[in-house]
mmCIF file of C-alpha atoms in Angstrom:
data_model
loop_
_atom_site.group_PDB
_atom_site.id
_atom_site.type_symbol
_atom_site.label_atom_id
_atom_site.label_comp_id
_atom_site.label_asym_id
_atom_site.label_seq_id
_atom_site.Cartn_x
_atom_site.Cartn_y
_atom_site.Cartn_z
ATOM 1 C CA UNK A 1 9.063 -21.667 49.930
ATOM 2 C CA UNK A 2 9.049 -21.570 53.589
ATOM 3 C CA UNK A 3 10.739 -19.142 55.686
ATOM 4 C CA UNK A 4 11.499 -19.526 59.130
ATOM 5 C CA UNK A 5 12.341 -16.413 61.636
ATOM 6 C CA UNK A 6 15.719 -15.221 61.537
ATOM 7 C CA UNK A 7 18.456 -16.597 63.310
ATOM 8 C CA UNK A 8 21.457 -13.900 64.745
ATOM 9 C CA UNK A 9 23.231 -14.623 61.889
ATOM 10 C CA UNK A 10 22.124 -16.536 58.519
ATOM 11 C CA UNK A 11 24.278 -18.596 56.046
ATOM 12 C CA UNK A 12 24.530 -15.461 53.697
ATOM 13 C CA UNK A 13 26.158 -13.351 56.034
ATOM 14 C CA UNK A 14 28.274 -16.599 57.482
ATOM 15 C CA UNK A 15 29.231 -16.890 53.499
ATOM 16 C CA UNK A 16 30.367 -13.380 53.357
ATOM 17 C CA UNK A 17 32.120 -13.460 56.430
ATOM 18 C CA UNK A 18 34.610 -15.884 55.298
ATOM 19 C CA UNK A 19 34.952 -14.994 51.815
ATOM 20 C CA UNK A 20 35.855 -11.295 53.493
ATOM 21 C CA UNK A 21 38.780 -13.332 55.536
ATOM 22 C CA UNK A 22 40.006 -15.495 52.376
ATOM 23 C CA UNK A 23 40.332 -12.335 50.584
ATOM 24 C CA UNK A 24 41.914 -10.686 53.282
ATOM 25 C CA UNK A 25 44.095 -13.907 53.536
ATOM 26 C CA UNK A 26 45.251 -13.199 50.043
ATOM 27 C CA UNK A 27 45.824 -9.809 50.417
ATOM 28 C CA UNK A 28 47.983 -10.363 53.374
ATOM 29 C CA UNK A 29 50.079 -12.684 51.661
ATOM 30 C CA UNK A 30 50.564 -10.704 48.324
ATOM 31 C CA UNK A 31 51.762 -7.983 50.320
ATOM 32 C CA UNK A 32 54.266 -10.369 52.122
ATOM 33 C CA UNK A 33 55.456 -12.029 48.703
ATOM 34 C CA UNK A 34 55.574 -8.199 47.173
ATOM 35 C CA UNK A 35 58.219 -7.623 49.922
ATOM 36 C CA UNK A 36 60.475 -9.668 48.684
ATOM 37 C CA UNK A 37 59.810 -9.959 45.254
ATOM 38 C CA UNK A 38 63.396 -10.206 44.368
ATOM 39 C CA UNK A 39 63.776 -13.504 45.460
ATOM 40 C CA UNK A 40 61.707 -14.858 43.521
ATOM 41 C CA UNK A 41 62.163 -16.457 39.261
ATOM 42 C CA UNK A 42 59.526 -17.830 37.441
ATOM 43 C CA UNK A 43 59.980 -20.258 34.513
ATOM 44 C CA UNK A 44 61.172 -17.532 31.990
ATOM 45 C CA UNK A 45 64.293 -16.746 33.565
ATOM 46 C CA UNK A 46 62.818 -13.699 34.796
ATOM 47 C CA UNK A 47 64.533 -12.181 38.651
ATOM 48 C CA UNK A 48 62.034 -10.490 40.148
ATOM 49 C CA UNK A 49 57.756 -10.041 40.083
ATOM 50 C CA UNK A 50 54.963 -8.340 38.971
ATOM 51 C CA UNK A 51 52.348 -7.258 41.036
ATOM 52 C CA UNK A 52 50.304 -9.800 38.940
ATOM 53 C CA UNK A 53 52.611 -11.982 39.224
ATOM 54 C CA UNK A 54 52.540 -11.658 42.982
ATOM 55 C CA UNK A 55 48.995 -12.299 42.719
ATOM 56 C CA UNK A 56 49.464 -14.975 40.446
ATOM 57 C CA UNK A 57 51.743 -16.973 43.248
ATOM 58 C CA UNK A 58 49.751 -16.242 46.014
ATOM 59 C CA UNK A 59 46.551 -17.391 44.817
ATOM 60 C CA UNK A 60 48.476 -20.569 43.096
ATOM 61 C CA UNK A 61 50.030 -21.490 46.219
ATOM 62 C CA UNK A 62 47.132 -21.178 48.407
ATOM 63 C CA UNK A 63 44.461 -23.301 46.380
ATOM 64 C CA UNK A 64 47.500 -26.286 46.737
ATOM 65 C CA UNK A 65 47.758 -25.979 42.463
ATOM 66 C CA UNK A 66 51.449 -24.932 42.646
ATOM 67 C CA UNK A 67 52.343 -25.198 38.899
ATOM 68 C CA UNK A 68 55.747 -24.402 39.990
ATOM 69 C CA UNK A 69 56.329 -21.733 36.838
ATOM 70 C CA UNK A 70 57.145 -19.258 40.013
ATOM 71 C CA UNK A 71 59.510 -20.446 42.903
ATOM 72 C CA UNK A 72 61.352 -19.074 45.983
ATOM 73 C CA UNK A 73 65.527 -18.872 45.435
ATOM 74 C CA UNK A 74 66.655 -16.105 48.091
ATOM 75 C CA UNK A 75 66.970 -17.350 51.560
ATOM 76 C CA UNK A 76 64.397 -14.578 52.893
ATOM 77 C CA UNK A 77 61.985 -15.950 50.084
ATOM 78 C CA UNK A 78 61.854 -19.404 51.156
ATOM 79 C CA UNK A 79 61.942 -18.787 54.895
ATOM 80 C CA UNK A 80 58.507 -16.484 54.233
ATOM 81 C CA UNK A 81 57.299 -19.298 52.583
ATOM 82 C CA UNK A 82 58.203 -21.545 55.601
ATOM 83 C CA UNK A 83 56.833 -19.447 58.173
ATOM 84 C CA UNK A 84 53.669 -17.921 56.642
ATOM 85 C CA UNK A 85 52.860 -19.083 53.155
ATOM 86 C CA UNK A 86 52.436 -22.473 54.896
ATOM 87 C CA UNK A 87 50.421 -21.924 57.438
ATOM 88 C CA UNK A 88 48.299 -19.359 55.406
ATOM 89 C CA UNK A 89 47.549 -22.649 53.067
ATOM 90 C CA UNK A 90 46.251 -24.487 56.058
ATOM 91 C CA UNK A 91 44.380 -21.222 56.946
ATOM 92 C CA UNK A 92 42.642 -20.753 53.623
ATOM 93 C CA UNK A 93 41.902 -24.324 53.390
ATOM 94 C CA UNK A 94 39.942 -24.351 56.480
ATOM 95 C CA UNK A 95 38.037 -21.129 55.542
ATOM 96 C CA UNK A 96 36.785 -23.107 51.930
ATOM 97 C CA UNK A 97 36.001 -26.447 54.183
ATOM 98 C CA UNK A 98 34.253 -24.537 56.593
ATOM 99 C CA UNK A 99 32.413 -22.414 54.231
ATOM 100 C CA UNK A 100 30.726 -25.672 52.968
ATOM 101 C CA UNK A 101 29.910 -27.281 56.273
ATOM 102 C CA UNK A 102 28.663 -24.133 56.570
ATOM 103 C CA UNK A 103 26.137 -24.028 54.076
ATOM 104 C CA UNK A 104 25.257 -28.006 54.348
ATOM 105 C CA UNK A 105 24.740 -27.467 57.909
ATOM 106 C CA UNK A 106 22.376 -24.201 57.046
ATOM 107 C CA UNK A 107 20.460 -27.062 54.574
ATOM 108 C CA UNK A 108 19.998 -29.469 57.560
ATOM 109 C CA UNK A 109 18.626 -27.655 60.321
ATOM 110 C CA UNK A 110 16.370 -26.266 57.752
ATOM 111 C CA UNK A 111 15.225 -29.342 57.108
ATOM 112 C CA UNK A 112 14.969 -30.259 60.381
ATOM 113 C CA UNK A 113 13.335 -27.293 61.692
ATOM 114 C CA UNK A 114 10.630 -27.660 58.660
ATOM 115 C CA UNK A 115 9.778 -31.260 59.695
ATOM 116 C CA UNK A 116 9.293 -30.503 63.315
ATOM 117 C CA UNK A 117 7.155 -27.269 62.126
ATOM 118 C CA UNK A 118 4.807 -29.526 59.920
ATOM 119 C CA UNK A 119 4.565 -32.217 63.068
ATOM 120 C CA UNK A 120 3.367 -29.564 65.266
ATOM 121 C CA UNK A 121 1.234 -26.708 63.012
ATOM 122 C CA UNK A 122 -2.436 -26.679 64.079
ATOM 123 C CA UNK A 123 -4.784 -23.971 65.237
ATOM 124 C CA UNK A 124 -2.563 -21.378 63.852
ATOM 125 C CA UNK A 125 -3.508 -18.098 62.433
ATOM 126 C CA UNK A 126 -2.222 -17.291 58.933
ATOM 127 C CA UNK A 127 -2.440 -13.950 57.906
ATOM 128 C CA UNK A 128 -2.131 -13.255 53.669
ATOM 129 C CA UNK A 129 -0.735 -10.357 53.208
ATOM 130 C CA UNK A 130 1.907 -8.714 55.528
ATOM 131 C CA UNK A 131 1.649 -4.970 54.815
ATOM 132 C CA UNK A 132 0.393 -2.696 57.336
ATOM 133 C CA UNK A 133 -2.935 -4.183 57.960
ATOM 134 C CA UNK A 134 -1.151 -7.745 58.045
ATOM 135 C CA UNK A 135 0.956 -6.502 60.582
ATOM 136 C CA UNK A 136 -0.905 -4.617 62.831
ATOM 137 C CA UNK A 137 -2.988 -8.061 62.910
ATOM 138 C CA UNK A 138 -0.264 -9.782 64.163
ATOM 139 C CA UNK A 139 0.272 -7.109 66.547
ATOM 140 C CA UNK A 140 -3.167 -7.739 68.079
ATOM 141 C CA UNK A 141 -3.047 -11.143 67.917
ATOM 142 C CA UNK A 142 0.451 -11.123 69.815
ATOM 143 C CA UNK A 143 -1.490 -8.687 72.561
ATOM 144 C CA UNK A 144 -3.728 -11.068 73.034
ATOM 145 C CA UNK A 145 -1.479 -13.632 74.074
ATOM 146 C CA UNK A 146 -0.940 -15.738 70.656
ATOM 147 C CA UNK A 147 2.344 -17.283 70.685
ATOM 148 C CA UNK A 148 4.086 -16.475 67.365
ATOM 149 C CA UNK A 149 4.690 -19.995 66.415
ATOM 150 C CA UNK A 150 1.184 -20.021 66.328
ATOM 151 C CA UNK A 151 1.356 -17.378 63.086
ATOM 152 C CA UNK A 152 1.833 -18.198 59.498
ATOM 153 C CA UNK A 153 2.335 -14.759 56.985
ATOM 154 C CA UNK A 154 1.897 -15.701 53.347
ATOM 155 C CA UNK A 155 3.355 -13.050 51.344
ATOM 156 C CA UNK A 156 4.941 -12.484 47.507
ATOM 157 C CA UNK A 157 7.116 -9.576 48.607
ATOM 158 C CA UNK A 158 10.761 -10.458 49.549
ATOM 159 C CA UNK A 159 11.301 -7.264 51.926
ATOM 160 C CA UNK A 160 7.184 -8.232 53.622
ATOM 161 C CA UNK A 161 9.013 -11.694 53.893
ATOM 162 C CA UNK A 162 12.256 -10.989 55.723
ATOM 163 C CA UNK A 163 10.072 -8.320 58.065
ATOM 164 C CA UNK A 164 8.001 -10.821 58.982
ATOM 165 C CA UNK A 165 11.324 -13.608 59.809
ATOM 166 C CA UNK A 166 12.894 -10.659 61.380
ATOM 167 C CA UNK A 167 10.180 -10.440 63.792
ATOM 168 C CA UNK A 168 10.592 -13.907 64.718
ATOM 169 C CA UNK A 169 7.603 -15.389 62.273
ATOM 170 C CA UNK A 170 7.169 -18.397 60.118
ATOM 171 C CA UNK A 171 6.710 -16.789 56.682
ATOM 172 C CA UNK A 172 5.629 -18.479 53.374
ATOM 173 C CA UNK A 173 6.823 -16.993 50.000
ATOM 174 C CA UNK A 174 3.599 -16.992 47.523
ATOM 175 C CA UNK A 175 0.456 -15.616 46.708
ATOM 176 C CA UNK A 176 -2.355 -16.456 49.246
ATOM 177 C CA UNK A 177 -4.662 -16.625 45.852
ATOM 178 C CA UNK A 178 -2.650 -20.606 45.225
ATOM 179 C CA UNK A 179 -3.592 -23.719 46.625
ATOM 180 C CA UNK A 180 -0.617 -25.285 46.621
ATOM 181 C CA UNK A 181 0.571 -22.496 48.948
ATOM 182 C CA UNK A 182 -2.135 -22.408 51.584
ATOM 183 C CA UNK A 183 -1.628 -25.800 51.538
ATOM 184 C CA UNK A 184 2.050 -25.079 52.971
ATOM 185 C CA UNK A 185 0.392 -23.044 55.490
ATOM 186 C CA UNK A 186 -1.473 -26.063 56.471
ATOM 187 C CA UNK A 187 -4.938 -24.305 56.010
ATOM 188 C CA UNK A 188 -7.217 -27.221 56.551
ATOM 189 C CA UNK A 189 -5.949 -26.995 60.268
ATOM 190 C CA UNK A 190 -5.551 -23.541 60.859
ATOM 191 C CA UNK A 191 -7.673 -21.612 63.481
ATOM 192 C CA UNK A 192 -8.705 -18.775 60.995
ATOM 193 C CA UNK A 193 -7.179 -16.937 58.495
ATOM 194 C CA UNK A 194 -6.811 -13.175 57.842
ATOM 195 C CA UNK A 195 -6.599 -11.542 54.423
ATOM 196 C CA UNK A 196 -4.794 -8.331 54.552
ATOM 197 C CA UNK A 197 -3.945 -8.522 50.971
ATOM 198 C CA UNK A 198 -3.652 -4.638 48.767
ATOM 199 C CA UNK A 199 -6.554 -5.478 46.968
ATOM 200 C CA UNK A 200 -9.923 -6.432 46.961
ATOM 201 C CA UNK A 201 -9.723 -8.394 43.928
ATOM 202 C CA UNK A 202 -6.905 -10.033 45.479
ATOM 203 C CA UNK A 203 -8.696 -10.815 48.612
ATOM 204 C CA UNK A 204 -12.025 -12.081 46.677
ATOM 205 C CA UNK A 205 -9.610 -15.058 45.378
ATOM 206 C CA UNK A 206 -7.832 -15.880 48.554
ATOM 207 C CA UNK A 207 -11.284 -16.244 50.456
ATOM 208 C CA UNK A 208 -12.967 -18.642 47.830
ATOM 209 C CA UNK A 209 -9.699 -20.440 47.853
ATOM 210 C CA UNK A 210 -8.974 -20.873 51.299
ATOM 211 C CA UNK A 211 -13.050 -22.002 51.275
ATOM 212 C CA UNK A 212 -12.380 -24.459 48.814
ATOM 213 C CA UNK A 213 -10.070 -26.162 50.517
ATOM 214 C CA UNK A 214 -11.171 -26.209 54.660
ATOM 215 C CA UNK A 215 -15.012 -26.508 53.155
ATOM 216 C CA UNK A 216 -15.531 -23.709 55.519
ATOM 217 C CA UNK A 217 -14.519 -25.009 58.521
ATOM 218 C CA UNK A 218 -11.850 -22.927 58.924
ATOM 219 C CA UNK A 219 -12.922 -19.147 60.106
ATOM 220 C CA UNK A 220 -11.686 -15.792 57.400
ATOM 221 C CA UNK A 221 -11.620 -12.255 58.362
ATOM 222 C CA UNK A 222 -11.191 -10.051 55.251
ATOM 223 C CA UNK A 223 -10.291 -6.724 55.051
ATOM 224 C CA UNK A 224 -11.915 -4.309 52.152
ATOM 225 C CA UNK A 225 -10.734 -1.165 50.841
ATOM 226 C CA UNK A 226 -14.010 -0.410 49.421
ATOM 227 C CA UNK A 227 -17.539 -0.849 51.072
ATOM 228 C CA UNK A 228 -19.244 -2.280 47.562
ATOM 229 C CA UNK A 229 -17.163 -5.220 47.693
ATOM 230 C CA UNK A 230 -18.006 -6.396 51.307
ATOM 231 C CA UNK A 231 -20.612 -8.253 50.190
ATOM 232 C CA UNK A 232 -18.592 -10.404 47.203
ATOM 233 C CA UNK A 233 -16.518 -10.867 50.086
ATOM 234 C CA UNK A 234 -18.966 -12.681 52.347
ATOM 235 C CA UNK A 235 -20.305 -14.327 49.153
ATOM 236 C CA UNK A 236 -16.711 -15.447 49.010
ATOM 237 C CA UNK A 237 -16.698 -17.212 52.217
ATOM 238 C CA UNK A 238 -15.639 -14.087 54.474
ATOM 239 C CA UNK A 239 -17.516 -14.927 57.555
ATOM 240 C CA UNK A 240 -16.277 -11.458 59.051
ATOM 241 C CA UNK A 241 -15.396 -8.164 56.470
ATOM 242 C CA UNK A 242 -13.798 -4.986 57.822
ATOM 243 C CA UNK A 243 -14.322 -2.107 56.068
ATOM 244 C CA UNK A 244 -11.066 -0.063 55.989
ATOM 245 C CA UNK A 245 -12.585 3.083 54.075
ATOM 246 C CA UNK A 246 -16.244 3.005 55.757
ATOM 247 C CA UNK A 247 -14.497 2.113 59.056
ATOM 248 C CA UNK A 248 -11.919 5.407 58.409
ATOM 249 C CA UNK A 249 -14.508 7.716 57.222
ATOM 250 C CA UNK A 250 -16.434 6.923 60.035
ATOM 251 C CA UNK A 251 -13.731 8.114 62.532
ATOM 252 C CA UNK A 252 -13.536 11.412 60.507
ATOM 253 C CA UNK A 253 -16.802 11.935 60.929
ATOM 254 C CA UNK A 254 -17.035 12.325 64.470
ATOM 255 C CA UNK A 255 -13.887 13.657 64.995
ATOM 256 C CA UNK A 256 -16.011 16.800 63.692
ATOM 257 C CA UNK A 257 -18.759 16.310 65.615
ATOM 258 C CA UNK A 258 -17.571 14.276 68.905
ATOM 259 C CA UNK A 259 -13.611 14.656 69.454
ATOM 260 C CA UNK A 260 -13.208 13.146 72.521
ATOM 261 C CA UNK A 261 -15.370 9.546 71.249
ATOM 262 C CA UNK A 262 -11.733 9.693 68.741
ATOM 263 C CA UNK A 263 -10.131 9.505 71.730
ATOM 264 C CA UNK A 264 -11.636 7.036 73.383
ATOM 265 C CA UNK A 265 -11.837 4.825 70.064
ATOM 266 C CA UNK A 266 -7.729 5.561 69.732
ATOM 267 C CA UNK A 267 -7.380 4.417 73.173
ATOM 268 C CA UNK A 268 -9.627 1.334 72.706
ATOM 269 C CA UNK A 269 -7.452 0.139 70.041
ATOM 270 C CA UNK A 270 -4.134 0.709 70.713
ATOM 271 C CA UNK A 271 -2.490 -0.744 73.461
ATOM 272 C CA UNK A 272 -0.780 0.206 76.754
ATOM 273 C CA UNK A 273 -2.898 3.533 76.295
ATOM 274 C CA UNK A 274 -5.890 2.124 79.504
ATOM 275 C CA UNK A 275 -8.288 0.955 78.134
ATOM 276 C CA UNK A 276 -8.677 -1.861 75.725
ATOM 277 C CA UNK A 277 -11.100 -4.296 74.566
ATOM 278 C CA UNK A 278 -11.205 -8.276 75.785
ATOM 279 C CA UNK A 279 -13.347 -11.240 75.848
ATOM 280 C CA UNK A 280 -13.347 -14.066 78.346
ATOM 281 C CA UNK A 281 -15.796 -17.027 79.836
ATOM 282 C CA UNK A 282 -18.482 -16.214 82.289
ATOM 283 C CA UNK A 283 -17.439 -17.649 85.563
ATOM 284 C CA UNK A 284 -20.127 -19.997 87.243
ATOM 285 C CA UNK A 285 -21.216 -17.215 89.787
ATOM 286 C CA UNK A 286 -21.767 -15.120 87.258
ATOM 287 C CA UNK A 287 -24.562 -17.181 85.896
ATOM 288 C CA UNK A 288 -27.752 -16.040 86.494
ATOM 289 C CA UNK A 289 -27.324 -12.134 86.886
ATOM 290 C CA UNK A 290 -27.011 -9.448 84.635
ATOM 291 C CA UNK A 291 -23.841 -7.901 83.345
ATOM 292 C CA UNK A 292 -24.481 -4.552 84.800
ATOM 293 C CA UNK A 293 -24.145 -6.147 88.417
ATOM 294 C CA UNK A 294 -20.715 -6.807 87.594
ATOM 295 C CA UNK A 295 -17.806 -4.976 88.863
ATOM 296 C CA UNK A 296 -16.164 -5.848 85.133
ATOM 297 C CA UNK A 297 -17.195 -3.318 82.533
ATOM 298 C CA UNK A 298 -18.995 -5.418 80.571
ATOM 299 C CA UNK A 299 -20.369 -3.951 77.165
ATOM 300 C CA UNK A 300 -21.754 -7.493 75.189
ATOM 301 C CA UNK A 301 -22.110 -10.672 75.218
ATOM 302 C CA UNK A 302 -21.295 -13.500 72.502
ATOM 303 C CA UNK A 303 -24.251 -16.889 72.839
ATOM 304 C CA UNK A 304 -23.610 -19.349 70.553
ATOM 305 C CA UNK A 305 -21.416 -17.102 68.293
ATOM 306 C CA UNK A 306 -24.226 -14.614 68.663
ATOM 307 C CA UNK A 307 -23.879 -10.981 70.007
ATOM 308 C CA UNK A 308 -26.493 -10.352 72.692
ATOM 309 C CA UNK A 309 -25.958 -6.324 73.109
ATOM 310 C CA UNK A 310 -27.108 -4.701 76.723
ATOM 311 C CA UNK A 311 -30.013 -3.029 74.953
ATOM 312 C CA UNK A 312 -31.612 -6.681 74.717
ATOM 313 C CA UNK A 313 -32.961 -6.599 78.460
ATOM 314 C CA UNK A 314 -34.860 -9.818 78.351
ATOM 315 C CA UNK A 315 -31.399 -12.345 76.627
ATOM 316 C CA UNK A 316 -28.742 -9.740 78.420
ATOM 317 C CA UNK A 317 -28.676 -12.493 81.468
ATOM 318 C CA UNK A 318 -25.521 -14.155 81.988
ATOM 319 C CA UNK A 319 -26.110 -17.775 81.169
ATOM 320 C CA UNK A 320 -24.063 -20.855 80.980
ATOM 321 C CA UNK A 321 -21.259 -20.585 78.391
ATOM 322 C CA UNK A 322 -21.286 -17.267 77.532
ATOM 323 C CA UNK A 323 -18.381 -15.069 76.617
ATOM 324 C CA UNK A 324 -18.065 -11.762 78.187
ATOM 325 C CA UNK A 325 -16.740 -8.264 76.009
ATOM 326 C CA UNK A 326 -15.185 -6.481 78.724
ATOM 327 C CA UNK A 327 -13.005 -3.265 78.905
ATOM 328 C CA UNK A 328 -10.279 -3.896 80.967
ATOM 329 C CA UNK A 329 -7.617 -1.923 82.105
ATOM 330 C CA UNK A 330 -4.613 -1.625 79.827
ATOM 331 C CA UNK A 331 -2.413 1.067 81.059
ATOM 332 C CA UNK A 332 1.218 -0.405 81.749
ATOM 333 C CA UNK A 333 2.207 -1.145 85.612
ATOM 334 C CA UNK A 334 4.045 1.319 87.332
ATOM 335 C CA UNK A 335 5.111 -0.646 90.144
ATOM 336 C CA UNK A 336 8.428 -0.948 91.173
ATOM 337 C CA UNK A 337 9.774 -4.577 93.107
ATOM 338 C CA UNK A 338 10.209 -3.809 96.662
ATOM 339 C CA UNK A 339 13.933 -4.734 97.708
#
């Protein structure tokens, strides 16, 4: 099932809303009836009612069934039912009718809004698995200028699901690990896809799935908890695997023996902090010369999906087509507008 982001207010809470004013309704109008419940006989020859049987009239009168076992015979009693039984019937009536516009209407601007999502899908990013890994992937991805419609999260869990709606995301209810729901993610025209998934086991199956079906023409970044099962991974059809505990126990490492590279690594990776990592085309003057006469900080570059580091003297010449890995500067402006 398919699950687009929120909307201020969905059908459920739309529902609730107006049951909450139909019982209120009936509430109202007990307590009016209960006023007078003198003038009032039912069918037994009976002066007088109940609280039920307040409850009883109320709700008969206002669903229009009117069995006519209970009637008005004081003057007070049928001018209440004149002046606000009456209208109240209207009232309720409208809340029921609307309630199921309501809902139909929910049904058909889904409907809508899924066809013109299928029309337009392509080069998207779906990410399986929306825990914290999952979402700190769309985080970068959003940083990097990726316009949300351009995300797909494919998750089992219902609270992962409505996070990801919340945050204004296309969701899709499922395991990653089924065809027939990467195929609802459109995954043959997808621009990569991410496995965040819990599990490595979990993560094997979603990579030789999602390989199956694109043939491997569609780009997967996995993410392993443990460094033995990298290379299943790749075997898989991972073309990229990121080593969560290797990556982690790295970091410990030198925070023991070089604090301040923690720093720098934190700062690197986490945004608005100044500094961060980017990549970008080499511009046609740039051609030619070699990154270090650059006034950008550049630190590698990517030929032909190939990282040429700055240690390589003799390729580490800017040529045609290259991409540049730059630090840039992060930090948030400070200016203010002059008036």
């Amino acid at each position: 099932m398919i699950h687009f982001p929120a909307q201020r207010r969905g059908p459920l809470s739309a529902l609730s809303l107006r049951l909450a004013a139909a019982l209120g309704l009936i509430l109202a109008s007990v307590a009016v009836v209960w006023f007078d419940r003198d003038g009032y006989r039912d069918a037994y020859g009976e002066d007088g009612l109940t609280l039920l049987d307040c409850f009883y009239y109320v709700v008969v009168s206002l669903s229009t069934t009117g069995y006519g076992d209970i009637t008005p015979v004081s003057a007070t009693a049928r001018l209440i039912n004149v002046i606000y039984i009456t209208p109240a019937r209207v009232l309720f009536l409208i809340i029921l009718v609307g309630t199921t516009l309501e809902v139909l209407t929910e049904q058909y601007r889904t409907g809508r809004r899924l066809n013109r999502w299928e029309k337009i899908v392509k080069d998207h990013v779906i990410i399986c698995g929306y825990g914290t890994k999952g979402r700190s992937a769309v985080s970068a991805l959003l940083e990097n200028g990726l316009d949300k419609s351009r995300i797909v999260v494919v998750e089992r869990s219902g609270p992962a699901l409505r996070q990801a709606t919340s945050a204004g995301l296309v969701a899709i209810e499922g395991s990653a690990t089924r065809s027939v729901v990467l195929n609802q993610a459109h995954v043959r025209s997808a621009k990569a896809v991410i496995i965040a998934t819990d599990s490595d086991d979990a993560s094997v199956l979603v990579a030789l799935t999602v390989r199956q079906l694109t043939a491997g023409q569609v780009r997967i970044i996995a993410a392993a908890r443990e460094a033995e099962n990298a290379p299943l991974l790749k075997q898989s059809g991972a073309h990229h695997v990121i080593v969560s505990s290797a990556t982690a126990g790295r970091l410990l490492g030198l925070s023991t023996s070089a604090p301040p590279l923690i720093d720098v690594v934190e700062d690197l990776l986490t945004p608005g902090q100044g500094m961060a990592l980017a990549m970008r085309s080499a511009e046609r003057s740039e051609v030619g010369k070699s990154p270090r006469e650059l006034d950008t900080l550049v630190i590698a570059l990517v030929r032909r999906g190939k990282v040429v580091t700055l240690a390589d003297r003799a390729g580490a010449i800017i040529e045609t087509g290259d991409m540049l890995v730059h630090v840039r500067d992060d930090r948030p402006s400070t200016s203010t507008p002059t008036p």
